[in-house]
Coordinates of C-alpha atoms in Angstrom, one line a residue:
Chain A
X112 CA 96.4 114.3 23.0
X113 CA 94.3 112.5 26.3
X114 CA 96.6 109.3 25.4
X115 CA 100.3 110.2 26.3
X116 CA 103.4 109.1 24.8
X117 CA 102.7 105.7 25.8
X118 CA 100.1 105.1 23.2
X119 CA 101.3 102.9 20.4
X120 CA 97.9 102.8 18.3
X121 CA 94.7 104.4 18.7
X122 CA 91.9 103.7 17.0
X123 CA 89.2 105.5 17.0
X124 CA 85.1 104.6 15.9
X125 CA 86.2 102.0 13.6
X126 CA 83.5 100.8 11.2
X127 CA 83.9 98.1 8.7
X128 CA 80.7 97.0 6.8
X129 CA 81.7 94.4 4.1
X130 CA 78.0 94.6 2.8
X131 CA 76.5 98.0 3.5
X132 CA 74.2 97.9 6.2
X133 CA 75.6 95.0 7.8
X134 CA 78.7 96.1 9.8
X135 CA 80.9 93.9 11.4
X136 CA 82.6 96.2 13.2
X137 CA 80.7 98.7 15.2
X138 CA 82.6 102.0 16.4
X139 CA 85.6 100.2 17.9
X140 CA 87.9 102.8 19.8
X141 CA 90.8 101.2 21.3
X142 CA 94.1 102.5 22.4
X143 CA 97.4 100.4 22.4
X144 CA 100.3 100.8 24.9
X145 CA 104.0 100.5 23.9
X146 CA 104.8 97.2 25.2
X147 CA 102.7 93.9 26.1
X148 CA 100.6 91.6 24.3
X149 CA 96.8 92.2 23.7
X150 CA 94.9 89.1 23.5
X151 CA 91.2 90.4 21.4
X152 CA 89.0 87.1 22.3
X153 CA 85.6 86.7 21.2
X154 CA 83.2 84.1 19.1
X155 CA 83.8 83.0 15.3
X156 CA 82.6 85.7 13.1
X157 CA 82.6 88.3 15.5
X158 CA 84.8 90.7 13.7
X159 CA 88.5 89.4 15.3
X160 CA 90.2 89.1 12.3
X161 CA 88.4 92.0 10.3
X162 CA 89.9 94.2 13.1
X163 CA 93.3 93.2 13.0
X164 CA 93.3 93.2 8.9
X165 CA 91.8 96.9 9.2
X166 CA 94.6 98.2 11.2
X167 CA 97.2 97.3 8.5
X168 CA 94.6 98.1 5.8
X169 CA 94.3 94.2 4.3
X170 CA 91.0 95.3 4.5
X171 CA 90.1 98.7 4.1
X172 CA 87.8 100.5 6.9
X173 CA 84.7 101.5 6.0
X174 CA 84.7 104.6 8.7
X175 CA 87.1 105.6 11.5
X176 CA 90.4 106.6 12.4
X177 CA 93.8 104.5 13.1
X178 CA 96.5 106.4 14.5
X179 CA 99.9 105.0 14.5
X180 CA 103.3 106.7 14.7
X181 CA 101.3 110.0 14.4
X182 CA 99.5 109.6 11.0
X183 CA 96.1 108.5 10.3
X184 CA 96.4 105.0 8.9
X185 CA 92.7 105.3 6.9
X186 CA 94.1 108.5 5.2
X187 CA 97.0 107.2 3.8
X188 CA 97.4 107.1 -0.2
X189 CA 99.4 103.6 -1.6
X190 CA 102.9 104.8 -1.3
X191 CA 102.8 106.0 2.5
X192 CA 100.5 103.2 3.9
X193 CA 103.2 101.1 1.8
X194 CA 105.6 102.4 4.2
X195 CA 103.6 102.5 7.0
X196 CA 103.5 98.7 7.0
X197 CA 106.7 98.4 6.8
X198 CA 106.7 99.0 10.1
X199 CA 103.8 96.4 11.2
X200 CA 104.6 93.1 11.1
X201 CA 101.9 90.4 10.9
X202 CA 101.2 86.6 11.8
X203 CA 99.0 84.2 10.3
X204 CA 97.2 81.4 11.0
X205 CA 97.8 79.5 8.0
X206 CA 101.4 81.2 8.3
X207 CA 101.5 82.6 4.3
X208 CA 104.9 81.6 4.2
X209 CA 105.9 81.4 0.8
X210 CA 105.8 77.2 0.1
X211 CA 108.6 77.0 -2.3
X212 CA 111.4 79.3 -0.9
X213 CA 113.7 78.7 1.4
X214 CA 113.5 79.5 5.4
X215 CA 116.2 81.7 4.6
X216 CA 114.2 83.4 1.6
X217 CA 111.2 83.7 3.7
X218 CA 112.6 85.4 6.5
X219 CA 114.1 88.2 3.6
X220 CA 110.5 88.3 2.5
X221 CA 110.7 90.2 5.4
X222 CA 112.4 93.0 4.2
X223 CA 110.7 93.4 0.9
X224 CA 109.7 96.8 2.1
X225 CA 113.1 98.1 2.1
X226 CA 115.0 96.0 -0.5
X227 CA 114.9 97.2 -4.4
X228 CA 112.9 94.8 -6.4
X229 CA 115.7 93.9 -8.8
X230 CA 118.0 93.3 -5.6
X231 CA 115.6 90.9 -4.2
X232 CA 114.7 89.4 -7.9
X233 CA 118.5 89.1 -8.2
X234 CA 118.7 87.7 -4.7
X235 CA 121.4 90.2 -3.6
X236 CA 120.2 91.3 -0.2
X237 CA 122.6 92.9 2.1
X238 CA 124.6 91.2 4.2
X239 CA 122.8 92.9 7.6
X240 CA 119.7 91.8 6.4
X241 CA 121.3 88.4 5.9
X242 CA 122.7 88.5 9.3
X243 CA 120.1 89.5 11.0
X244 CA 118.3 86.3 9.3
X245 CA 120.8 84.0 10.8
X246 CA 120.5 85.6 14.1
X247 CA 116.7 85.7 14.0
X248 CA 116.6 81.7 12.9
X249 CA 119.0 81.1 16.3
X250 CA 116.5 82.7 18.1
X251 CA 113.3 80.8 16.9
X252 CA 114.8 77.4 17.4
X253 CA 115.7 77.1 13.5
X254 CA 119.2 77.2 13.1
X255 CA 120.5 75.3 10.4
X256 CA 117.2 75.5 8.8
X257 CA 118.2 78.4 6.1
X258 CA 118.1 76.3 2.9
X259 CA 115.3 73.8 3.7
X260 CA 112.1 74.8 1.8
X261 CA 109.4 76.0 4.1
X262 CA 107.3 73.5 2.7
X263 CA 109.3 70.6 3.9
X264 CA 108.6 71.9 7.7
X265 CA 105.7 70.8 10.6
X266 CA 103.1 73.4 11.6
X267 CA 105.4 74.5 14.4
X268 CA 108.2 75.3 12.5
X269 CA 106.4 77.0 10.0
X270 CA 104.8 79.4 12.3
X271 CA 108.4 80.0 13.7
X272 CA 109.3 81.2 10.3
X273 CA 106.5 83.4 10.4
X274 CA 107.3 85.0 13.4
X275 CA 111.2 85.8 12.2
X276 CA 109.9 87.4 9.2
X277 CA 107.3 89.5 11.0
X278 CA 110.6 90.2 13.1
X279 CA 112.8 90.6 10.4
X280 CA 111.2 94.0 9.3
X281 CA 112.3 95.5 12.8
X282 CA 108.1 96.4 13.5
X283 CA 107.3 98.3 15.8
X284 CA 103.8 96.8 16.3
X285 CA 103.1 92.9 15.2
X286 CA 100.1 91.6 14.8
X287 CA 99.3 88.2 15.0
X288 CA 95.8 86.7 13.7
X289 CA 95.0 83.0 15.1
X290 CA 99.0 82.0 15.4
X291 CA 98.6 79.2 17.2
X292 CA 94.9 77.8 15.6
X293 CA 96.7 76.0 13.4
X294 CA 99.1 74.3 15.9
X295 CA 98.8 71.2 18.8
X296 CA 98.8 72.6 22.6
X297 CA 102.3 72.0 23.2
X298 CA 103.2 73.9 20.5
X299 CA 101.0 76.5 20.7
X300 CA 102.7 77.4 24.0
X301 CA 105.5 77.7 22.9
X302 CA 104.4 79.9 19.9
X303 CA 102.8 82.3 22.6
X304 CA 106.1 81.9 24.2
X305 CA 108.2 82.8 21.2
X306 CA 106.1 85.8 20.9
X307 CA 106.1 87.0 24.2
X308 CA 110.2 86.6 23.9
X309 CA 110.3 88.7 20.7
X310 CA 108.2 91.4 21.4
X311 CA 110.1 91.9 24.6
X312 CA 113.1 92.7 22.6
X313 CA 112.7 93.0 19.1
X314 CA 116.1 92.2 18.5
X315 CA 117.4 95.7 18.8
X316 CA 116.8 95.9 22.8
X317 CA 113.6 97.9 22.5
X318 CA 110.0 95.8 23.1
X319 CA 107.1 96.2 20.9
X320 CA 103.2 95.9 21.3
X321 CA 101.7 92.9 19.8
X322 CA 97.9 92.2 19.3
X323 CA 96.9 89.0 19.1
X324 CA 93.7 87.4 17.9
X325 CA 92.9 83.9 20.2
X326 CA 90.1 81.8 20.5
X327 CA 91.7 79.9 23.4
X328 CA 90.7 81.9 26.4
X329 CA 92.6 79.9 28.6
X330 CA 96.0 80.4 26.0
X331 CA 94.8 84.4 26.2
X332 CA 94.7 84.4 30.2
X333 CA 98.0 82.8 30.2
X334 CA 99.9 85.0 28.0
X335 CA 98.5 88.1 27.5
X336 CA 98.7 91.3 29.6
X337 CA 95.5 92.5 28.3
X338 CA 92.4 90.7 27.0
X339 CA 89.9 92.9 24.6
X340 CA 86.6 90.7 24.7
X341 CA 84.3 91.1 21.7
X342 CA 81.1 90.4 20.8
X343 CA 78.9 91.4 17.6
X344 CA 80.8 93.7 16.5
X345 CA 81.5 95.8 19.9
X346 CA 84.2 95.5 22.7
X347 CA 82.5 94.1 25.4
X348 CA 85.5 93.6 28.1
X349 CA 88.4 95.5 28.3
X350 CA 90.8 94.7 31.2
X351 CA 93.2 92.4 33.2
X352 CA 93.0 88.7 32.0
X353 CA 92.3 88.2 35.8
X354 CA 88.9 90.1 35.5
X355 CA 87.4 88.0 32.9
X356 CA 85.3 85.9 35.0
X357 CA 82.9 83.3 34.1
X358 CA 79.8 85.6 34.2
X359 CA 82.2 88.2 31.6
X360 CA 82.8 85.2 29.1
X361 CA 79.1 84.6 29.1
X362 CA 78.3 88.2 27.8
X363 CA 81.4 87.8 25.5
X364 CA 80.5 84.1 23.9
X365 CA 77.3 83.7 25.3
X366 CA 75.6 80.6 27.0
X367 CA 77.2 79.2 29.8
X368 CA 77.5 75.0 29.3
X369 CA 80.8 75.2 27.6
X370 CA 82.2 77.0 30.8
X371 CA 82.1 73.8 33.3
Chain B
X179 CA 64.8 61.1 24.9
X180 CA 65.2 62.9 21.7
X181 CA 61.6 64.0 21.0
X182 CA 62.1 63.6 17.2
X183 CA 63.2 60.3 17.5
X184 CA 60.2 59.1 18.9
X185 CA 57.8 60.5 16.8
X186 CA 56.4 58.0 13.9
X187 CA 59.1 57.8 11.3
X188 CA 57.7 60.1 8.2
X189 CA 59.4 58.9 5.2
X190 CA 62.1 61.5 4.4
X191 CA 62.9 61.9 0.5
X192 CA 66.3 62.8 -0.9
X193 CA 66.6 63.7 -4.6
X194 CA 70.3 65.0 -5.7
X195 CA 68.8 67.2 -8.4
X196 CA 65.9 69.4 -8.4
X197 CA 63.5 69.2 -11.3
X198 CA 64.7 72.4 -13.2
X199 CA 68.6 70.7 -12.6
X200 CA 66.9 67.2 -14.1
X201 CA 65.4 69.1 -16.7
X202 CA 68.6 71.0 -18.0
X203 CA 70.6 67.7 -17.5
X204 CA 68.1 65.5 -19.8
X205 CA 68.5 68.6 -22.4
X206 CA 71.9 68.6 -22.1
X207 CA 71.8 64.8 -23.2
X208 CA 69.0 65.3 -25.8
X209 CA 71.0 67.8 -27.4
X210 CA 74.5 65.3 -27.6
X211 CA 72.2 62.6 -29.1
X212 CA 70.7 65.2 -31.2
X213 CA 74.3 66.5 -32.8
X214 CA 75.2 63.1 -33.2
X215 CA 72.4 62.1 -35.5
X216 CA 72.4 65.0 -37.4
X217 CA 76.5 64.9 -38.0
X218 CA 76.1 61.6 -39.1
X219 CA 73.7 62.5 -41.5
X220 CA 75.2 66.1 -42.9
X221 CA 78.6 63.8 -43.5
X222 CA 78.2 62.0 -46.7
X223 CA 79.9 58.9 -46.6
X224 CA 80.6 58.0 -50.2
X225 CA 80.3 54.2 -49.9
X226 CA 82.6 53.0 -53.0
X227 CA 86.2 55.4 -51.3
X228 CA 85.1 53.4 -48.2
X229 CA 84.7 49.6 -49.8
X230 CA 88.4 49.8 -51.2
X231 CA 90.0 51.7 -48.1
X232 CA 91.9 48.6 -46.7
X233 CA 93.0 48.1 -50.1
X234 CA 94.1 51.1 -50.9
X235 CA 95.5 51.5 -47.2
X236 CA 97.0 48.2 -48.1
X237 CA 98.7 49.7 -51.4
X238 CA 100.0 52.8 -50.1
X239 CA 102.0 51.1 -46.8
X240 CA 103.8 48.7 -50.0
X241 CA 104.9 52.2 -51.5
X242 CA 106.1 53.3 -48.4
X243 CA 108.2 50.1 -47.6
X244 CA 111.4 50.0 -47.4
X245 CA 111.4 53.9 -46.0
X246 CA 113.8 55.9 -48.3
X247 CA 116.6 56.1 -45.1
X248 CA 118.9 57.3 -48.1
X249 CA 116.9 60.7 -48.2
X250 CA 117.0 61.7 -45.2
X251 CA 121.0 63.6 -45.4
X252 CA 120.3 65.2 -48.7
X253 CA 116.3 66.4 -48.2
X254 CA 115.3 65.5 -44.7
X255 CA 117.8 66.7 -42.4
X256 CA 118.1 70.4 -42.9
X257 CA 114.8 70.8 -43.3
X258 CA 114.1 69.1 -40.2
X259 CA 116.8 71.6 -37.8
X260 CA 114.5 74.1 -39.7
X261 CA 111.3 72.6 -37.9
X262 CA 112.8 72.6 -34.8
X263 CA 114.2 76.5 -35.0
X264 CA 110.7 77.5 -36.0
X265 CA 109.4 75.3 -33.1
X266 CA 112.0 76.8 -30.8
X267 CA 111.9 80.2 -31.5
X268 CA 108.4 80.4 -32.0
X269 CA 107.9 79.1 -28.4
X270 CA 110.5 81.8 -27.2
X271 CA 108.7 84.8 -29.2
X272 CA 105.3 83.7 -27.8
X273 CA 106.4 83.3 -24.2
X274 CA 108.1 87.2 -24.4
X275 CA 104.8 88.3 -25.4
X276 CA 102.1 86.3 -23.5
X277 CA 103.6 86.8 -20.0
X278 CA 102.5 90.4 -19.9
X279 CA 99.2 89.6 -21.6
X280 CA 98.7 86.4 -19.4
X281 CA 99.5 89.5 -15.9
X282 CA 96.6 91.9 -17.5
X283 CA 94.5 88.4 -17.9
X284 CA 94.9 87.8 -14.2
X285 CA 92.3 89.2 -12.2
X286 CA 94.2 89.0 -8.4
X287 CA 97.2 90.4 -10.2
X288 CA 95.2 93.1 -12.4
X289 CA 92.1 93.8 -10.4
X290 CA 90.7 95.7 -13.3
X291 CA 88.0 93.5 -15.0
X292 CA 87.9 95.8 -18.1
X293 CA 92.0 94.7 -18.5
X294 CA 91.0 91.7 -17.5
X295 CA 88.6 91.6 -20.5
X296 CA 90.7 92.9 -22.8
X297 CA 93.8 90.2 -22.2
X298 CA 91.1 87.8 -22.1
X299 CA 90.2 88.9 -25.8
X300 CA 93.3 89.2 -26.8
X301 CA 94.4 85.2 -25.7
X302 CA 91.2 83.8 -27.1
X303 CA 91.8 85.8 -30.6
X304 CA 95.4 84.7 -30.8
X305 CA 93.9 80.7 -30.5
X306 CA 91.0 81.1 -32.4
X307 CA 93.0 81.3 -35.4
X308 CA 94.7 77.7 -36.8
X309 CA 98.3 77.7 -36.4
X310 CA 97.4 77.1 -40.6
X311 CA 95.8 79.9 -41.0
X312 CA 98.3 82.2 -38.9
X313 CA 100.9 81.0 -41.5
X314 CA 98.8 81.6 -44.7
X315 CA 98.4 85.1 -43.3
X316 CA 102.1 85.8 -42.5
X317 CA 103.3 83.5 -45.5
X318 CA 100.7 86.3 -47.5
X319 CA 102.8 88.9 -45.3
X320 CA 106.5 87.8 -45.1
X321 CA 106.4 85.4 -48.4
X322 CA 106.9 81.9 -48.1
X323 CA 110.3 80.5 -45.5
X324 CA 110.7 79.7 -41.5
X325 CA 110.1 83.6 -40.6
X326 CA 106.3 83.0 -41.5
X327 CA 106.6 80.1 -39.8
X328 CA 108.0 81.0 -36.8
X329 CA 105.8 83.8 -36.4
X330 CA 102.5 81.4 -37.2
X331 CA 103.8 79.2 -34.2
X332 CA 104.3 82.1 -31.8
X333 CA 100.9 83.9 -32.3
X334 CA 99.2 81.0 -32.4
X335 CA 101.3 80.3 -29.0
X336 CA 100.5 83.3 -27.2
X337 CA 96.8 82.3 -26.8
X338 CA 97.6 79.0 -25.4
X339 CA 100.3 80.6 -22.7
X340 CA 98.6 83.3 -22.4
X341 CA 95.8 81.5 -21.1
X342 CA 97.1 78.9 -19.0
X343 CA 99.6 81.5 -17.3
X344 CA 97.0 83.3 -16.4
X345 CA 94.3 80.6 -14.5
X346 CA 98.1 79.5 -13.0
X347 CA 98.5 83.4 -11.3
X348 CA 94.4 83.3 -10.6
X349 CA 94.6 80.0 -8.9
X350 CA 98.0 81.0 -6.9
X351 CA 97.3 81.0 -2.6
X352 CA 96.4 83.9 -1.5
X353 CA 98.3 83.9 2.1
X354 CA 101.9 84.8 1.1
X355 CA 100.6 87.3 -1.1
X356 CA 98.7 89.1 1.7
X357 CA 102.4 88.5 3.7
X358 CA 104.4 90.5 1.6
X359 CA 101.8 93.0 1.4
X360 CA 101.6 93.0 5.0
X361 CA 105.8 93.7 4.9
X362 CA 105.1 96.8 2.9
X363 CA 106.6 95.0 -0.6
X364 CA 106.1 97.0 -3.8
X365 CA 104.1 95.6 -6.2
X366 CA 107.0 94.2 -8.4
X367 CA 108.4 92.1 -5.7
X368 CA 105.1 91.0 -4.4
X369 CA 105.2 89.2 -8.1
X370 CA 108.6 88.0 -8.3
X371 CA 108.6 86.7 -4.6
X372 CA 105.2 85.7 -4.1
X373 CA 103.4 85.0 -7.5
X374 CA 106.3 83.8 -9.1
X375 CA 107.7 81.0 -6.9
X376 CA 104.0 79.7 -7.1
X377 CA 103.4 79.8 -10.7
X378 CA 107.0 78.8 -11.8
X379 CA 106.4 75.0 -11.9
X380 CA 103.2 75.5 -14.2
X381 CA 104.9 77.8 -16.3
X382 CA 107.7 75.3 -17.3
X383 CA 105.3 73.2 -17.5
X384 CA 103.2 75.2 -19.9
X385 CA 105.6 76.5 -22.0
X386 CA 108.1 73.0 -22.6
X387 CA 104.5 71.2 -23.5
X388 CA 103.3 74.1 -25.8
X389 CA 107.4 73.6 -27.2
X390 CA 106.4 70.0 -27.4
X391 CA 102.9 70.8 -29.8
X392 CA 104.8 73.5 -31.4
X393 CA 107.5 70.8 -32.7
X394 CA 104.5 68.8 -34.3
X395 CA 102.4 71.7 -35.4
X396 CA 105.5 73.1 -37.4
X397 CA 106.1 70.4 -38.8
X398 CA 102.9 71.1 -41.0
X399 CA 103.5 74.3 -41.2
X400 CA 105.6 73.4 -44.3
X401 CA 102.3 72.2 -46.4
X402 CA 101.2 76.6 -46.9
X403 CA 104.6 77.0 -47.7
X404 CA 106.0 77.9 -44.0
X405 CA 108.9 76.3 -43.9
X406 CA 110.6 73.5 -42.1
X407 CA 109.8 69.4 -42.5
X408 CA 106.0 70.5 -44.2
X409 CA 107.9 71.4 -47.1
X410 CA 109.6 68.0 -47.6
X411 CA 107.1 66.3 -47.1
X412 CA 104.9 68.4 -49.6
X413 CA 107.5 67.7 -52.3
X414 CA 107.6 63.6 -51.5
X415 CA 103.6 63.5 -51.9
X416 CA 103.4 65.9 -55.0
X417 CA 105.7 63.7 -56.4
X418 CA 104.3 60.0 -55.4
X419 CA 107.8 59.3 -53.9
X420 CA 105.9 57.5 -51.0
X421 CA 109.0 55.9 -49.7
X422 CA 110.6 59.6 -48.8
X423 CA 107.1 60.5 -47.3
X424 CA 107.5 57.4 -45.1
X425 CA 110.9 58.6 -44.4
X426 CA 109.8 62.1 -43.5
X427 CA 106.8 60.8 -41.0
X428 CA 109.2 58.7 -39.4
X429 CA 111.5 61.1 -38.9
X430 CA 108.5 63.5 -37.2
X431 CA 107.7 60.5 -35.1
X432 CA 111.2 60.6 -33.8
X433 CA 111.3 63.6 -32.9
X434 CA 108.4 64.1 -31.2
X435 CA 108.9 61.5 -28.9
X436 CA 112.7 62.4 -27.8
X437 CA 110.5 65.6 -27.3
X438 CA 108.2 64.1 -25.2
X439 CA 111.2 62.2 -23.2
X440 CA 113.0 65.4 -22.9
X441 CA 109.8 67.6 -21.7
X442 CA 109.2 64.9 -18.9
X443 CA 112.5 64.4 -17.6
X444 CA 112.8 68.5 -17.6
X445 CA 109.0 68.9 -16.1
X446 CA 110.5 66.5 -13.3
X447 CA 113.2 68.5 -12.2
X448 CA 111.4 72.2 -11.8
X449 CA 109.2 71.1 -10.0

């Protein structure tokens, strides 16, 4: 293997058509490190999202390979990509929390993967789990919050929950599409803050990669260690959020009179 | 200068509805008028039973007045609990059988449009038989009492449950569903922690008001010979004792609407 040990998740000549002949996603190959946040930036409809969903299989690749913790992530059958995503967690823009539990139940949601369905219909969860929950809500700013309903809470804290449950399944990759779309600039920051904090340590003392789909270039520059720039389908910039001048955002959005 | 605002102003039309959409409206309309006139002529009014319909209106309230109170302990009452077991249990019965039905009908939670099909068959079978005719079949079955009854009230039920259950699950947000997929949830707690949470309101909802219809449709029930307050009241009118059937209604009436206090005050709370 060319990548090293340092490679979180490859991917290899990813193609996604949802239509045949029309594909959105043209022969990506992208390799991950093991720490740091990768901001993938790029115009509406450009394939963002689709590439974020395909590498935890909410939408199935049409081609291609995804290689994460040494299996192919394309090859899996139901039962191991089951388990495979038990160890992805994700972020939303529109959060998908679920409106009419708890903070506390949401955050549990989290560990789904790993709880029996008649524990978690019977709402016995285990104690750790519970723990960690409290522990988690102390760090997103939400202490105190455990029995409000989710849907009782501001964009803000809503995304916070999120961000807990993605972290309450211990991932050792999150993805995060659009967290902050949703969200005023003030708190957008200090979602991209959150993020950074928790994917620095996880809660266990070890950091995790995070890929993160933006639109706000200037959010993307601040925060991220890496920004993948796409266009049509294809990675066009690849690189330092330092080198992404004004001449690269052209060839990644195209015209130039937003850029003044 | 915005070159199109200079030019000479062409007039721009605007029509809501293109002529093939005007077209199949004004059919549409032709064909309501069109029923209409032809239902009005297919129903033979017979003009001397509707001269002397006040009177006779008129006639039967006198029987019914004073309402035979005195009945109700020795004919009404039991008969009455009856109704409400049938109603009850019925309800119960057709809830145990249309949740997994109203899951197959479902197509986000059964992406299999054949099943889909097939639940979908099944829930418009179960309603396009009256709740009558369900207990002439099962009265035909089980001989006449409340197990024909009860049995009328829950297939008729299922349909109705079935159904609504079902658009409930399909209309259910998507994003927390793709969440705990995303966490690696099996499939059985994807429903009871993401589906179920969202449907739950609607599903009280469903099944106290198909509880609250079940009390009333029971309550006929009785006339085929299915138990419950039907049966009283078949006797009183048999038997020209108009003052008991007065006694009877009334006592429907009252029920149904500490039903209908009950079912609000409980829809309030689950929601």
């Amino acid at each position: 293997m060319t990548e090293g040990i340092a490679t979180a998740l490859s991917i290899r000549n990813l193609d996604k058509e949802y239509t045949r002949g029309k594909p959105v996603l043209r022969a990506i190959t992208l390799a991950i490190g093991a720490t740091g946040i990768t901001a993938i930036i790029g115009p509406s409809g450009t394939g963002k999202s689709t590439l974020i969903r395909c590498i935890n299989r909410l939408v199935e690749p049409t081609s291609g390979e995804i290689v994460f913790q040494g299996q192919d992530l394309v090859k899996l059958d139901r039962r191991a990509l089951r388990l495979a995503r038990r160890q992805i967690g994700m972020v939303f823009q529109e959060y998908n929390l679920v409106e009419r539990l708890t903070v506390m139940e949401n955050l549990l949601c989290g560990r789904l993967g790993y709880v029996a369905p008649l524990k978690a219909w019977l709402r016995k969860y285990p104690q750790g789990d519970i723990d960690r929950a409290f522990s988690l809500l102390d760090t997103v700013g939400l202490a105190g919050f455990a029995n409000q309903r989710a849907d009782s809470l501001s964009g803000g804290q809503r995304q916070r929950v999120g961000i807990a449950r993605a972290i309450m399944q211990e991932p050792k990759l999150l993805l995060a599409d659009e967290p902050t779309s949703s969200l005023d600039p003030k708190t957008s920051v200090e979602i991209m803050e959150l993020i950074g904090r928790v994917c620095r340590d996880s809660g266990r003392g070890n950091a995790i990669p995070v890929i993160i789909n933006m639109h706000d270039v200037e959010l993307a520059k601040r925060f991220a260690d890496r920004i993948i720039g796409m266009s049509d389908g294809r990675i066009v910039y690849d690189g330092a959020p330092a080198g992404l001048t004004d001449a690269m955002l052209k060839t990644v959005y195209g015209g130039e009179a937003w850029l003044q | 200068m915005n070159p199109a605002a200079s030019l000479p102003a062409e007039p721009r039309t605007w029509r809501r509805f293109t002529p093939a959409q005007r077209a199949a409206r004004f059919s549409v309309y032709f064909v309501i008028v069109a029923a209409i006139v032809a239902s009005a002529r297919t129903v033979e009014v017979i003009p001397e039973f509707l001269y002397d319909a006040p009177e006779q209106m008129q006639d039967l309230f006198r029987r019914m007045w004073p309402i035979a109170f005195y009945h109700y302990a020795g004919g009404v009452h039991e008969a009455l609990v009856d109704t409400l077991h049938i109603a009850s249990l019925g309800t119960i019965l057709a809830v145990v059988m249309a949740v997994p039905i109203g899951l197959l009908a479902a197509n986000n939670v059964t992406p299999n449009k054949v099943v889909n099909y097939f639940a979908k068959l099944l829930l418009v079978s179960s309603r396009s038989v009256n709740s009558l005719v369900w207990a002439l079949l099962f009265v035909a079955v089980f001989g006449p009492g409340a197990l024909a009854g009860t049995l009328a009230i829950a297939f008729r039920s299922i349909g109705f449950v079935g159904k609504l259950l079902g658009e409930a699950l399909e209309e259910s947000n998507a994003g927390p569903i793709e969440a705990l997929k995303a966490a690696g949830a099996p499939w059985s707690s994807i429903l009871a922690k993401g589906y179920w949470p969202q449907v739950e309101p609607s599903f009280w909802s469903v099944v106290l008001f198909r509880w609250d219809i079940n009390v009333r449709e029971s309550a006929v029930l009785g006339l085929v010979g299915a138990g419950g307050i039907g049966m009283a009241l078949d006797t009183a009118m048999n038997l020209f004792q108009w003052d008991r059937v007065a006694m009877v209604l009334f006592s429907i009436f009252c029920v149904v609407v500490v039903a209908e206090i009950v079912v609000t005050q409980i829809r309030k709370r689950v929601i």
